[in-house]
Amino acid sequence: MEGILPLYKPKGLTSHDCVFKVRKIFKTKKVGHTGTLDPEVTGVLPICIGRATKIAEYITDAGKAYEGEVTIGYSTTTEDATGEIVEEKDLTRSFSKEEIVSILDSFKGTIQQTPPMYSAVKVKGKKLYEYARAGIEVERPTRNVTIYDIELLDDRQMFEGKNISFRFRVKCSKGTYIRTLAVMIGEALGYPAHMSDLIRTESASFHLQDCVTFEQLEELKNQERLSEVLLPLENGLSHLPKFEISDKVAEKVKNGAVLEKPIADMFQSEEPFVLIWNGLALAIYQVHPTKPEYIKPVKVLRNE
């Protein structure tokens, strides 16, 4: 059995827990997830099964979309609702909808983020959360991420009270920490803040409405209909450029051959692209790094 399972990740499970459960349900060891979701976060977690595990990294690298809630008034150790309170500050003023929309708009584009201490980012071979649990503070790498779009999901004209919370929708690049974004929104408003809720609504071409729950999977397993929920691995490559090839070229591609660039100006960037034969993704290629007139395989997906 092979394909991509658009799983709805429930609260309380790690991404690895989900992989473990899927292995048991599908009775196969060749299973991999496509990007870590914190235990408290729900939503879209594409799981690759069988041959589809070869393309997991391309789904991980694609854009994501989330719906979250930021609470202004106090910050936490983990930057979400599970952590201990670090700083608390009652709101002494109200905010208009226009002010909040303006702050959210200011984050569109490329921004710099420093990953939270309670995260899986590795420093000197250890995950940051391992240092955090040991009470050790280490220097964290700052990185650039892209916010493609962000919008307020609240119709109130004024926001007031000791603490205020509001929901927002964001489309972003790989590596964006929404927890950290919530903290940054609070800082821009002049108050400590944290992310109080989060759901991932999109990952690459997979959407919330496409997802199946573990309860549904158990039901399908009992009916011997599990294969019905698996999507072709091609779905996980829909965001990459495609190029149709002939039968003759297909034989070479299956063997991982370096090929002359089909059309001189077709592939100018270093971005990988997919070679398609009879509707099937045979391989992922890229322009040769030292011989720009050629293309070379990054990964052969089908060789039969």
PDB file of C-alpha atoms in Angstrom:
ATOM      1  CA  MET A   1       0.000   0.000   0.000  1.00  0.00           C
ATOM      2  CA  GLU A   2       1.333   3.437  -0.883  1.00  0.00           C
ATOM      3  CA  GLY A   3       0.209   7.051  -1.022  1.00  0.00           C
ATOM      4  CA  ILE A   4      -0.361  10.120   1.115  1.00  0.00           C
ATOM      5  CA  LEU A   5      -2.753  10.030   4.042  1.00  0.00           C
ATOM      6  CA  PRO A   6      -4.211  13.486   4.810  1.00  0.00           C
ATOM      7  CA  LEU A   7      -4.496  12.958   8.559  1.00  0.00           C
ATOM      8  CA  TYR A   8      -6.318  15.205  11.021  1.00  0.00           C
ATOM      9  CA  LYS A   9      -3.945  15.356  13.984  1.00  0.00           C
ATOM     10  CA  PRO A  10      -5.806  15.488  17.299  1.00  0.00           C
ATOM     11  CA  LYS A  11      -4.655  17.317  20.435  1.00  0.00           C
ATOM     12  CA  GLY A  12      -2.331  15.497  22.789  1.00  0.00           C
ATOM     13  CA  LEU A  13      -0.362  13.485  20.216  1.00  0.00           C
ATOM     14  CA  THR A  14       3.075  14.248  18.807  1.00  0.00           C
ATOM     15  CA  SER A  15       3.706  13.835  15.086  1.00  0.00           C
ATOM     16  CA  HIS A  16       5.757  10.728  15.928  1.00  0.00           C
ATOM     17  CA  ASP A  17       2.816   9.305  17.933  1.00  0.00           C
ATOM     18  CA  CYS A  18       0.689   9.720  14.796  1.00  0.00           C
ATOM     19  CA  VAL A  19       3.244   7.856  12.663  1.00  0.00           C
ATOM     20  CA  PHE A  20       3.296   5.011  15.216  1.00  0.00           C
ATOM     21  CA  LYS A  21      -0.509   4.708  15.158  1.00  0.00           C
ATOM     22  CA  VAL A  22      -0.634   4.803  11.328  1.00  0.00           C
ATOM     23  CA  ARG A  23       2.006   2.037  11.149  1.00  0.00           C
ATOM     24  CA  LYS A  24      -0.219  -0.172  13.305  1.00  0.00           C
ATOM     25  CA  ILE A  25      -3.415   0.622  11.369  1.00  0.00           C
ATOM     26  CA  PHE A  26      -1.862   0.087   7.925  1.00  0.00           C
ATOM     27  CA  LYS A  27       0.439  -2.742   9.099  1.00  0.00           C
ATOM     28  CA  THR A  28       3.515  -1.262   7.432  1.00  0.00           C
ATOM     29  CA  LYS A  29       6.802   0.152   8.703  1.00  0.00           C
ATOM     30  CA  LYS A  30       7.382   2.510   5.776  1.00  0.00           C
ATOM     31  CA  VAL A  31       5.589   5.558   7.175  1.00  0.00           C
ATOM     32  CA  GLY A  32       6.796   9.134   7.644  1.00  0.00           C
ATOM     33  CA  HIS A  33       5.288  12.489   8.610  1.00  0.00           C
ATOM     34  CA  THR A  34       5.812  15.764   6.784  1.00  0.00           C
ATOM     35  CA  GLY A  35       6.693  18.290   9.460  1.00  0.00           C
ATOM     36  CA  THR A  36       6.352  18.403  13.219  1.00  0.00           C
ATOM     37  CA  LEU A  37       3.182  19.691  14.861  1.00  0.00           C
ATOM     38  CA  ASP A  38       3.283  20.397  18.606  1.00  0.00           C
ATOM     39  CA  PRO A  39       1.112  18.061  20.732  1.00  0.00           C
ATOM     40  CA  GLU A  40      -1.402  20.842  21.514  1.00  0.00           C
ATOM     41  CA  VAL A  41      -1.798  21.814  17.848  1.00  0.00           C
ATOM     42  CA  THR A  42      -4.483  20.134  15.732  1.00  0.00           C
ATOM     43  CA  GLY A  43      -5.084  19.951  11.991  1.00  0.00           C
ATOM     44  CA  VAL A  44      -3.491  18.889   8.724  1.00  0.00           C
ATOM     45  CA  LEU A  45      -0.624  16.403   9.000  1.00  0.00           C
ATOM     46  CA  PRO A  46       0.051  14.629   5.683  1.00  0.00           C
ATOM     47  CA  ILE A  47       1.503  11.153   6.344  1.00  0.00           C
ATOM     48  CA  CYS A  48       3.494   9.397   3.625  1.00  0.00           C
ATOM     49  CA  ILE A  49       3.157   5.635   3.231  1.00  0.00           C
ATOM     50  CA  GLY A  50       5.283   3.251   1.154  1.00  0.00           C
ATOM     51  CA  ARG A  51       6.907   4.805  -1.923  1.00  0.00           C
ATOM     52  CA  ALA A  52       5.415   8.191  -0.998  1.00  0.00           C
ATOM     53  CA  THR A  53       7.947   8.496   1.851  1.00  0.00           C
ATOM     54  CA  LYS A  54      10.438   9.496  -0.867  1.00  0.00           C
ATOM     55  CA  ILE A  55       8.691  12.840  -1.299  1.00  0.00           C
ATOM     56  CA  ALA A  56       7.971  13.688   2.372  1.00  0.00           C
ATOM     57  CA  GLU A  57      10.617  16.446   2.388  1.00  0.00           C
ATOM     58  CA  TYR A  58       8.926  18.247  -0.534  1.00  0.00           C
ATOM     59  CA  ILE A  59       5.637  18.445   1.358  1.00  0.00           C
ATOM     60  CA  THR A  60       7.545  19.618   4.453  1.00  0.00           C
ATOM     61  CA  ASP A  61       9.251  22.362   2.434  1.00  0.00           C
ATOM     62  CA  ALA A  62       5.995  23.688   0.943  1.00  0.00           C
ATOM     63  CA  GLY A  63       3.927  26.521   2.458  1.00  0.00           C
ATOM     64  CA  LYS A  64       1.549  26.096   5.373  1.00  0.00           C
ATOM     65  CA  ALA A  65      -1.600  27.861   6.601  1.00  0.00           C
ATOM     66  CA  TYR A  66      -2.900  28.151  10.149  1.00  0.00           C
ATOM     67  CA  GLU A  67      -5.741  29.616  12.154  1.00  0.00           C
ATOM     68  CA  GLY A  68      -4.583  30.716  15.568  1.00  0.00           C
ATOM     69  CA  GLU A  69      -5.505  32.749  18.594  1.00  0.00           C
ATOM     70  CA  VAL A  70      -3.216  35.237  20.313  1.00  0.00           C
ATOM     71  CA  THR A  71      -3.847  36.333  23.897  1.00  0.00           C
ATOM     72  CA  ILE A  72      -2.417  39.705  24.892  1.00  0.00           C
ATOM     73  CA  GLY A  73      -1.613  40.351  28.559  1.00  0.00           C
ATOM     74  CA  TYR A  74       0.851  37.660  29.575  1.00  0.00           C
ATOM     75  CA  SER A  75       3.687  35.603  28.073  1.00  0.00           C
ATOM     76  CA  THR A  76       4.705  32.015  28.872  1.00  0.00           C
ATOM     77  CA  THR A  77       7.867  29.880  28.905  1.00  0.00           C
ATOM     78  CA  THR A  78       6.661  27.863  25.900  1.00  0.00           C
ATOM     79  CA  GLU A  79       5.033  30.810  24.063  1.00  0.00           C
ATOM     80  CA  ASP A  80       1.743  28.876  24.102  1.00  0.00           C
ATOM     81  CA  ALA A  81      -0.969  28.118  26.668  1.00  0.00           C
ATOM     82  CA  THR A  82       0.877  25.099  28.136  1.00  0.00           C
ATOM     83  CA  GLY A  83       3.757  27.067  29.655  1.00  0.00           C
ATOM     84  CA  GLU A  84       4.271  28.865  32.951  1.00  0.00           C
ATOM     85  CA  ILE A  85       3.625  32.610  33.048  1.00  0.00           C
ATOM     86  CA  VAL A  86       6.813  34.624  32.543  1.00  0.00           C
ATOM     87  CA  GLU A  87       5.498  38.189  32.384  1.00  0.00           C
ATOM     88  CA  GLU A  88       2.063  39.625  33.087  1.00  0.00           C
ATOM     89  CA  LYS A  89       0.807  43.117  32.302  1.00  0.00           C
ATOM     90  CA  ASP A  90      -2.816  44.260  32.487  1.00  0.00           C
ATOM     91  CA  LEU A  91      -3.993  46.195  29.468  1.00  0.00           C
ATOM     92  CA  THR A  92      -4.384  49.873  30.331  1.00  0.00           C
ATOM     93  CA  ARG A  93      -5.892  50.852  26.996  1.00  0.00           C
ATOM     94  CA  SER A  94      -8.191  49.492  24.324  1.00  0.00           C
ATOM     95  CA  PHE A  95      -7.269  48.728  20.716  1.00  0.00           C
ATOM     96  CA  SER A  96      -9.330  49.435  17.623  1.00  0.00           C
ATOM     97  CA  LYS A  97      -9.813  46.867  14.904  1.00  0.00           C
ATOM     98  CA  GLU A  98      -7.862  49.141  12.526  1.00  0.00           C
ATOM     99  CA  GLU A  99      -4.864  49.195  14.897  1.00  0.00           C
ATOM    100  CA  ILE A 100      -4.741  45.417  15.163  1.00  0.00           C
ATOM    101  CA  VAL A 101      -5.190  44.926  11.391  1.00  0.00           C
ATOM    102  CA  SER A 102      -2.363  47.412  10.805  1.00  0.00           C
ATOM    103  CA  ILE A 103      -0.060  45.499  13.201  1.00  0.00           C
ATOM    104  CA  LEU A 104      -0.867  42.184  11.508  1.00  0.00           C
ATOM    105  CA  ASP A 105      -0.223  43.696   8.063  1.00  0.00           C
ATOM    106  CA  SER A 106       3.216  44.863   9.232  1.00  0.00           C
ATOM    107  CA  PHE A 107       4.344  41.228   9.468  1.00  0.00           C
ATOM    108  CA  LYS A 108       3.668  40.440   5.793  1.00  0.00           C
ATOM    109  CA  GLY A 109       6.806  39.602   3.838  1.00  0.00           C
ATOM    110  CA  THR A 110      10.140  38.277   5.095  1.00  0.00           C
ATOM    111  CA  ILE A 111      10.658  38.588   8.844  1.00  0.00           C
ATOM    112  CA  GLN A 112      13.279  37.347  11.304  1.00  0.00           C
ATOM    113  CA  GLN A 113      12.339  34.880  14.020  1.00  0.00           C
ATOM    114  CA  THR A 114      14.242  33.312  16.895  1.00  0.00           C
ATOM    115  CA  PRO A 115      12.823  29.819  17.611  1.00  0.00           C
ATOM    116  CA  PRO A 116      11.380  29.326  21.116  1.00  0.00           C
ATOM    117  CA  MET A 117      13.449  27.432  23.702  1.00  0.00           C
ATOM    118  CA  TYR A 118      10.715  24.795  23.801  1.00  0.00           C
ATOM    119  CA  SER A 119      11.136  23.693  20.164  1.00  0.00           C
ATOM    120  CA  ALA A 120      12.730  20.868  18.191  1.00  0.00           C
ATOM    121  CA  VAL A 121      15.375  23.092  16.548  1.00  0.00           C
ATOM    122  CA  LYS A 122      18.818  21.568  17.121  1.00  0.00           C
ATOM    123  CA  VAL A 123      21.804  23.457  18.556  1.00  0.00           C
ATOM    124  CA  LYS A 124      25.092  21.533  18.857  1.00  0.00           C
ATOM    125  CA  GLY A 125      23.294  18.238  18.242  1.00  0.00           C
ATOM    126  CA  LYS A 126      20.650  18.671  20.938  1.00  0.00           C
ATOM    127  CA  LYS A 127      17.073  19.868  20.588  1.00  0.00           C
ATOM    128  CA  LEU A 128      16.300  23.214  22.198  1.00  0.00           C
ATOM    129  CA  TYR A 129      13.566  21.720  24.383  1.00  0.00           C
ATOM    130  CA  GLU A 130      16.166  19.359  25.896  1.00  0.00           C
ATOM    131  CA  TYR A 131      18.213  22.367  27.016  1.00  0.00           C
ATOM    132  CA  ALA A 132      15.042  24.095  28.254  1.00  0.00           C
ATOM    133  CA  ARG A 133      13.990  21.108  30.366  1.00  0.00           C
ATOM    134  CA  ALA A 134      17.470  21.022  31.902  1.00  0.00           C
ATOM    135  CA  GLY A 135      17.227  24.734  32.692  1.00  0.00           C
ATOM    136  CA  ILE A 136      20.076  25.613  30.320  1.00  0.00           C
ATOM    137  CA  GLU A 137      19.799  28.778  28.206  1.00  0.00           C
ATOM    138  CA  VAL A 138      21.641  28.572  24.873  1.00  0.00           C
ATOM    139  CA  GLU A 139      22.047  30.983  21.994  1.00  0.00           C
ATOM    140  CA  ARG A 140      19.362  30.330  19.409  1.00  0.00           C
ATOM    141  CA  PRO A 141      19.805  30.825  15.670  1.00  0.00           C
ATOM    142  CA  THR A 142      17.744  33.649  14.154  1.00  0.00           C
ATOM    143  CA  ARG A 143      16.295  32.812  10.739  1.00  0.00           C
ATOM    144  CA  ASN A 144      14.297  34.421   7.967  1.00  0.00           C
ATOM    145  CA  VAL A 145      10.746  33.202   7.323  1.00  0.00           C
ATOM    146  CA  THR A 146       8.043  34.519   5.018  1.00  0.00           C
ATOM    147  CA  ILE A 147       4.510  35.562   5.934  1.00  0.00           C
ATOM    148  CA  TYR A 148       2.575  35.422   2.648  1.00  0.00           C
ATOM    149  CA  ASP A 149      -0.695  36.626   4.142  1.00  0.00           C
ATOM    150  CA  ILE A 150      -2.191  37.326   7.563  1.00  0.00           C
ATOM    151  CA  GLU A 151      -5.702  38.469   8.450  1.00  0.00           C
ATOM    152  CA  LEU A 152      -7.805  39.138  11.517  1.00  0.00           C
ATOM    153  CA  LEU A 153     -10.725  36.751  12.095  1.00  0.00           C
ATOM    154  CA  ASP A 154     -12.675  38.955  14.487  1.00  0.00           C
ATOM    155  CA  ASP A 155     -15.479  41.432  13.722  1.00  0.00           C
ATOM    156  CA  ARG A 156     -15.223  43.464  16.931  1.00  0.00           C
ATOM    157  CA  GLN A 157     -14.510  47.149  16.360  1.00  0.00           C
ATOM    158  CA  MET A 158     -12.848  47.624  19.768  1.00  0.00           C
ATOM    159  CA  PHE A 159     -10.759  45.237  21.896  1.00  0.00           C
ATOM    160  CA  GLU A 160     -10.609  45.952  25.631  1.00  0.00           C
ATOM    161  CA  GLY A 161     -10.237  44.272  29.013  1.00  0.00           C
ATOM    162  CA  LYS A 162      -7.529  42.991  31.375  1.00  0.00           C
ATOM    163  CA  ASN A 163      -6.463  40.514  28.650  1.00  0.00           C
ATOM    164  CA  ILE A 164      -7.660  40.386  25.065  1.00  0.00           C
ATOM    165  CA  SER A 165      -7.704  37.471  22.644  1.00  0.00           C
ATOM    166  CA  PHE A 166      -8.358  37.431  18.910  1.00  0.00           C
ATOM    167  CA  ARG A 167      -8.115  34.869  16.148  1.00  0.00           C
ATOM    168  CA  PHE A 168      -6.126  35.256  12.944  1.00  0.00           C
ATOM    169  CA  ARG A 169      -5.360  33.325   9.768  1.00  0.00           C
ATOM    170  CA  VAL A 170      -1.817  33.141   8.388  1.00  0.00           C
ATOM    171  CA  LYS A 171      -0.159  31.633   5.295  1.00  0.00           C
ATOM    172  CA  CYS A 172       3.568  31.198   5.744  1.00  0.00           C
ATOM    173  CA  SER A 173       6.765  29.469   4.678  1.00  0.00           C
ATOM    174  CA  LYS A 174       8.365  26.369   6.145  1.00  0.00           C
ATOM    175  CA  GLY A 175      10.018  27.005   9.508  1.00  0.00           C
ATOM    176  CA  THR A 176       7.628  29.722  10.722  1.00  0.00           C
ATOM    177  CA  TYR A 177       6.801  29.481  14.421  1.00  0.00           C
ATOM    178  CA  ILE A 178       3.252  30.748  14.968  1.00  0.00           C
ATOM    179  CA  ARG A 179       3.896  30.747  18.725  1.00  0.00           C
ATOM    180  CA  THR A 180       6.720  33.200  18.184  1.00  0.00           C
ATOM    181  CA  LEU A 181       4.587  35.222  15.761  1.00  0.00           C
ATOM    182  CA  ALA A 182       1.945  35.583  18.512  1.00  0.00           C
ATOM    183  CA  VAL A 183       4.625  36.900  20.892  1.00  0.00           C
ATOM    184  CA  MET A 184       5.831  39.322  18.195  1.00  0.00           C
ATOM    185  CA  ILE A 185       2.270  40.598  17.668  1.00  0.00           C
ATOM    186  CA  GLY A 186       2.039  41.289  21.390  1.00  0.00           C
ATOM    187  CA  GLU A 187       5.384  43.107  21.398  1.00  0.00           C
ATOM    188  CA  ALA A 188       4.185  45.294  18.498  1.00  0.00           C
ATOM    189  CA  LEU A 189       1.101  46.184  20.582  1.00  0.00           C
ATOM    190  CA  GLY A 190       3.304  46.906  23.619  1.00  0.00           C
ATOM    191  CA  TYR A 191       2.307  43.931  25.787  1.00  0.00           C
ATOM    192  CA  PRO A 192       3.448  40.379  26.617  1.00  0.00           C
ATOM    193  CA  ALA A 193       1.500  37.739  24.669  1.00  0.00           C
ATOM    194  CA  HIS A 194       1.279  34.062  23.820  1.00  0.00           C
ATOM    195  CA  MET A 195      -0.457  31.759  21.349  1.00  0.00           C
ATOM    196  CA  SER A 196      -3.570  30.382  23.069  1.00  0.00           C
ATOM    197  CA  ASP A 197      -4.831  28.094  20.278  1.00  0.00           C
ATOM    198  CA  LEU A 198      -3.650  26.818  16.899  1.00  0.00           C
ATOM    199  CA  ILE A 199      -4.904  24.632  14.069  1.00  0.00           C
ATOM    200  CA  ARG A 200      -3.066  23.920  10.827  1.00  0.00           C
ATOM    201  CA  THR A 201      -5.525  24.308   7.961  1.00  0.00           C
ATOM    202  CA  GLU A 202      -3.204  23.656   4.988  1.00  0.00           C
ATOM    203  CA  SER A 203       0.066  21.877   4.260  1.00  0.00           C
ATOM    204  CA  ALA A 204       1.242  22.026   0.624  1.00  0.00           C
ATOM    205  CA  SER A 205      -1.853  21.030  -1.404  1.00  0.00           C
ATOM    206  CA  PHE A 206      -3.632  19.305   1.512  1.00  0.00           C
ATOM    207  CA  HIS A 207      -6.526  21.072   3.250  1.00  0.00           C
ATOM    208  CA  LEU A 208      -8.448  20.571   6.479  1.00  0.00           C
ATOM    209  CA  GLN A 209     -11.592  19.424   4.653  1.00  0.00           C
ATOM    210  CA  ASP A 210      -9.578  16.607   2.999  1.00  0.00           C
ATOM    211  CA  CYS A 211      -8.427  15.106   6.303  1.00  0.00           C
ATOM    212  CA  VAL A 212      -9.498  11.894   8.015  1.00  0.00           C
ATOM    213  CA  THR A 213      -9.468  11.191  11.750  1.00  0.00           C
ATOM    214  CA  PHE A 214      -8.076   8.150  13.557  1.00  0.00           C
ATOM    215  CA  GLU A 215     -11.666   7.114  14.358  1.00  0.00           C
ATOM    216  CA  GLN A 216     -12.500   7.119  10.638  1.00  0.00           C
ATOM    217  CA  LEU A 217      -9.333   5.137   9.873  1.00  0.00           C
ATOM    218  CA  GLU A 218     -10.287   2.423  12.384  1.00  0.00           C
ATOM    219  CA  GLU A 219     -13.715   2.201  10.779  1.00  0.00           C
ATOM    220  CA  LEU A 220     -12.230   1.919   7.281  1.00  0.00           C
ATOM    221  CA  LYS A 221      -9.753  -0.691   8.528  1.00  0.00           C
ATOM    222  CA  ASN A 222     -12.628  -2.846   9.784  1.00  0.00           C
ATOM    223  CA  GLN A 223     -14.302  -2.504   6.374  1.00  0.00           C
ATOM    224  CA  GLU A 224     -11.000  -3.245   4.539  1.00  0.00           C
ATOM    225  CA  ARG A 225     -11.268   0.105   2.732  1.00  0.00           C
ATOM    226  CA  LEU A 226      -8.097   1.861   3.940  1.00  0.00           C
ATOM    227  CA  SER A 227      -6.712   2.279   0.416  1.00  0.00           C
ATOM    228  CA  GLU A 228      -9.639   4.602  -0.403  1.00  0.00           C
ATOM    229  CA  VAL A 229      -8.215   7.431   1.740  1.00  0.00           C
ATOM    230  CA  LEU A 230      -4.698   7.330   0.287  1.00  0.00           C
ATOM    231  CA  LEU A 231      -3.939  10.027  -2.278  1.00  0.00           C
ATOM    232  CA  PRO A 232      -1.354   9.511  -5.053  1.00  0.00           C
ATOM    233  CA  LEU A 233       2.180  10.727  -4.300  1.00  0.00           C
ATOM    234  CA  GLU A 234       1.775  13.138  -7.248  1.00  0.00           C
ATOM    235  CA  ASN A 235      -0.549  15.198  -4.996  1.00  0.00           C
ATOM    236  CA  GLY A 236       2.407  15.943  -2.755  1.00  0.00           C
ATOM    237  CA  LEU A 237       4.366  17.415  -5.664  1.00  0.00           C
ATOM    238  CA  SER A 238       1.624  19.650  -7.071  1.00  0.00           C
ATOM    239  CA  HIS A 239       3.508  22.815  -6.025  1.00  0.00           C
ATOM    240  CA  LEU A 240       6.573  21.913  -8.138  1.00  0.00           C
ATOM    241  CA  PRO A 241       6.988  22.638 -11.889  1.00  0.00           C
ATOM    242  CA  LYS A 242       6.158  19.659 -14.163  1.00  0.00           C
ATOM    243  CA  PHE A 243       7.592  18.489 -17.492  1.00  0.00           C
ATOM    244  CA  GLU A 244       6.039  15.755 -19.667  1.00  0.00           C
ATOM    245  CA  ILE A 245       8.486  13.265 -21.191  1.00  0.00           C
ATOM    246  CA  SER A 246       8.327  10.639 -23.960  1.00  0.00           C
ATOM    247  CA  ASP A 247       8.582   6.841 -23.613  1.00  0.00           C
ATOM    248  CA  LYS A 248      12.192   6.956 -24.814  1.00  0.00           C
ATOM    249  CA  VAL A 249      13.244   9.561 -22.238  1.00  0.00           C
ATOM    250  CA  ALA A 250      11.237   7.767 -19.535  1.00  0.00           C
ATOM    251  CA  GLU A 251      13.495   4.696 -19.789  1.00  0.00           C
ATOM    252  CA  LYS A 252      16.554   6.875 -19.195  1.00  0.00           C
ATOM    253  CA  VAL A 253      14.892   8.694 -16.292  1.00  0.00           C
ATOM    254  CA  LYS A 254      14.005   5.400 -14.593  1.00  0.00           C
ATOM    255  CA  ASN A 255      17.724   4.590 -14.637  1.00  0.00           C
ATOM    256  CA  GLY A 256      18.654   7.957 -13.150  1.00  0.00           C
ATOM    257  CA  ALA A 257      20.401   9.303 -16.246  1.00  0.00           C
ATOM    258  CA  VAL A 258      21.819  12.806 -16.594  1.00  0.00           C
ATOM    259  CA  LEU A 259      19.987  14.393 -19.552  1.00  0.00           C
ATOM    260  CA  GLU A 260      20.513  17.299 -21.878  1.00  0.00           C
ATOM    261  CA  LYS A 261      18.302  20.203 -20.891  1.00  0.00           C
ATOM    262  CA  PRO A 262      15.188  19.812 -23.103  1.00  0.00           C
ATOM    263  CA  ILE A 263      14.679  23.516 -23.765  1.00  0.00           C
ATOM    264  CA  ALA A 264      17.552  25.906 -23.062  1.00  0.00           C
ATOM    265  CA  ASP A 265      15.655  28.606 -21.194  1.00  0.00           C
ATOM    266  CA  MET A 266      12.957  26.415 -19.598  1.00  0.00           C
ATOM    267  CA  PHE A 267      14.792  25.714 -16.352  1.00  0.00           C
ATOM    268  CA  GLN A 268      16.711  28.737 -15.138  1.00  0.00           C
ATOM    269  CA  SER A 269      16.354  28.408 -11.373  1.00  0.00           C
ATOM    270  CA  GLU A 270      17.788  25.800  -9.022  1.00  0.00           C
ATOM    271  CA  GLU A 271      14.246  24.795  -8.027  1.00  0.00           C
ATOM    272  CA  PRO A 272      13.594  21.066  -8.490  1.00  0.00           C
ATOM    273  CA  PHE A 273      10.981  19.966 -11.012  1.00  0.00           C
ATOM    274  CA  VAL A 274       9.047  16.763 -11.705  1.00  0.00           C
ATOM    275  CA  LEU A 275       9.318  14.623 -14.836  1.00  0.00           C
ATOM    276  CA  ILE A 276       5.913  13.148 -15.690  1.00  0.00           C
ATOM    277  CA  TRP A 277       5.258  10.105 -17.884  1.00  0.00           C
ATOM    278  CA  ASN A 278       1.723   8.848 -18.552  1.00  0.00           C
ATOM    279  CA  GLY A 279       0.442  10.862 -15.586  1.00  0.00           C
ATOM    280  CA  LEU A 280       2.983   9.373 -13.178  1.00  0.00           C
ATOM    281  CA  ALA A 281       5.801  11.248 -11.450  1.00  0.00           C
ATOM    282  CA  LEU A 282       8.915   9.292 -12.437  1.00  0.00           C
ATOM    283  CA  ALA A 283      11.603  11.458 -10.873  1.00  0.00           C
ATOM    284  CA  ILE A 284      12.555  14.811  -9.435  1.00  0.00           C
ATOM    285  CA  TYR A 285      15.309  16.565 -11.397  1.00  0.00           C
ATOM    286  CA  GLN A 286      17.216  19.842 -11.208  1.00  0.00           C
ATOM    287  CA  VAL A 287      19.599  21.791 -13.409  1.00  0.00           C
ATOM    288  CA  HIS A 288      23.096  20.290 -13.141  1.00  0.00           C
ATOM    289  CA  PRO A 289      25.141  22.463 -10.728  1.00  0.00           C
ATOM    290  CA  THR A 290      28.336  22.393 -12.820  1.00  0.00           C
ATOM    291  CA  LYS A 291      26.955  21.667 -16.318  1.00  0.00           C
ATOM    292  CA  PRO A 292      24.022  24.084 -16.824  1.00  0.00           C
ATOM    293  CA  GLU A 293      23.188  22.591 -20.222  1.00  0.00           C
ATOM    294  CA  TYR A 294      22.215  19.328 -18.464  1.00  0.00           C
ATOM    295  CA  ILE A 295      19.653  18.245 -15.867  1.00  0.00           C
ATOM    296  CA  LYS A 296      20.381  15.633 -13.185  1.00  0.00           C
ATOM    297  CA  PRO A 297      18.198  13.451 -10.959  1.00  0.00           C
ATOM    298  CA  VAL A 298      17.613  14.473  -7.354  1.00  0.00           C
ATOM    299  CA  LYS A 299      15.406  11.480  -6.640  1.00  0.00           C
ATOM    300  CA  VAL A 300      14.064   8.662  -8.822  1.00  0.00           C
ATOM    301  CA  LEU A 301      10.547   7.799  -7.672  1.00  0.00           C
ATOM    302  CA  ARG A 302       9.658   4.974 -10.047  1.00  0.00           C
ATOM    303  CA  ASN A 303      12.052   2.672 -11.878  1.00  0.00           C
ATOM    304  CA  GLU A 304       9.787  -0.168 -12.922  1.00  0.00           C
TER     305      GLU A 304
END
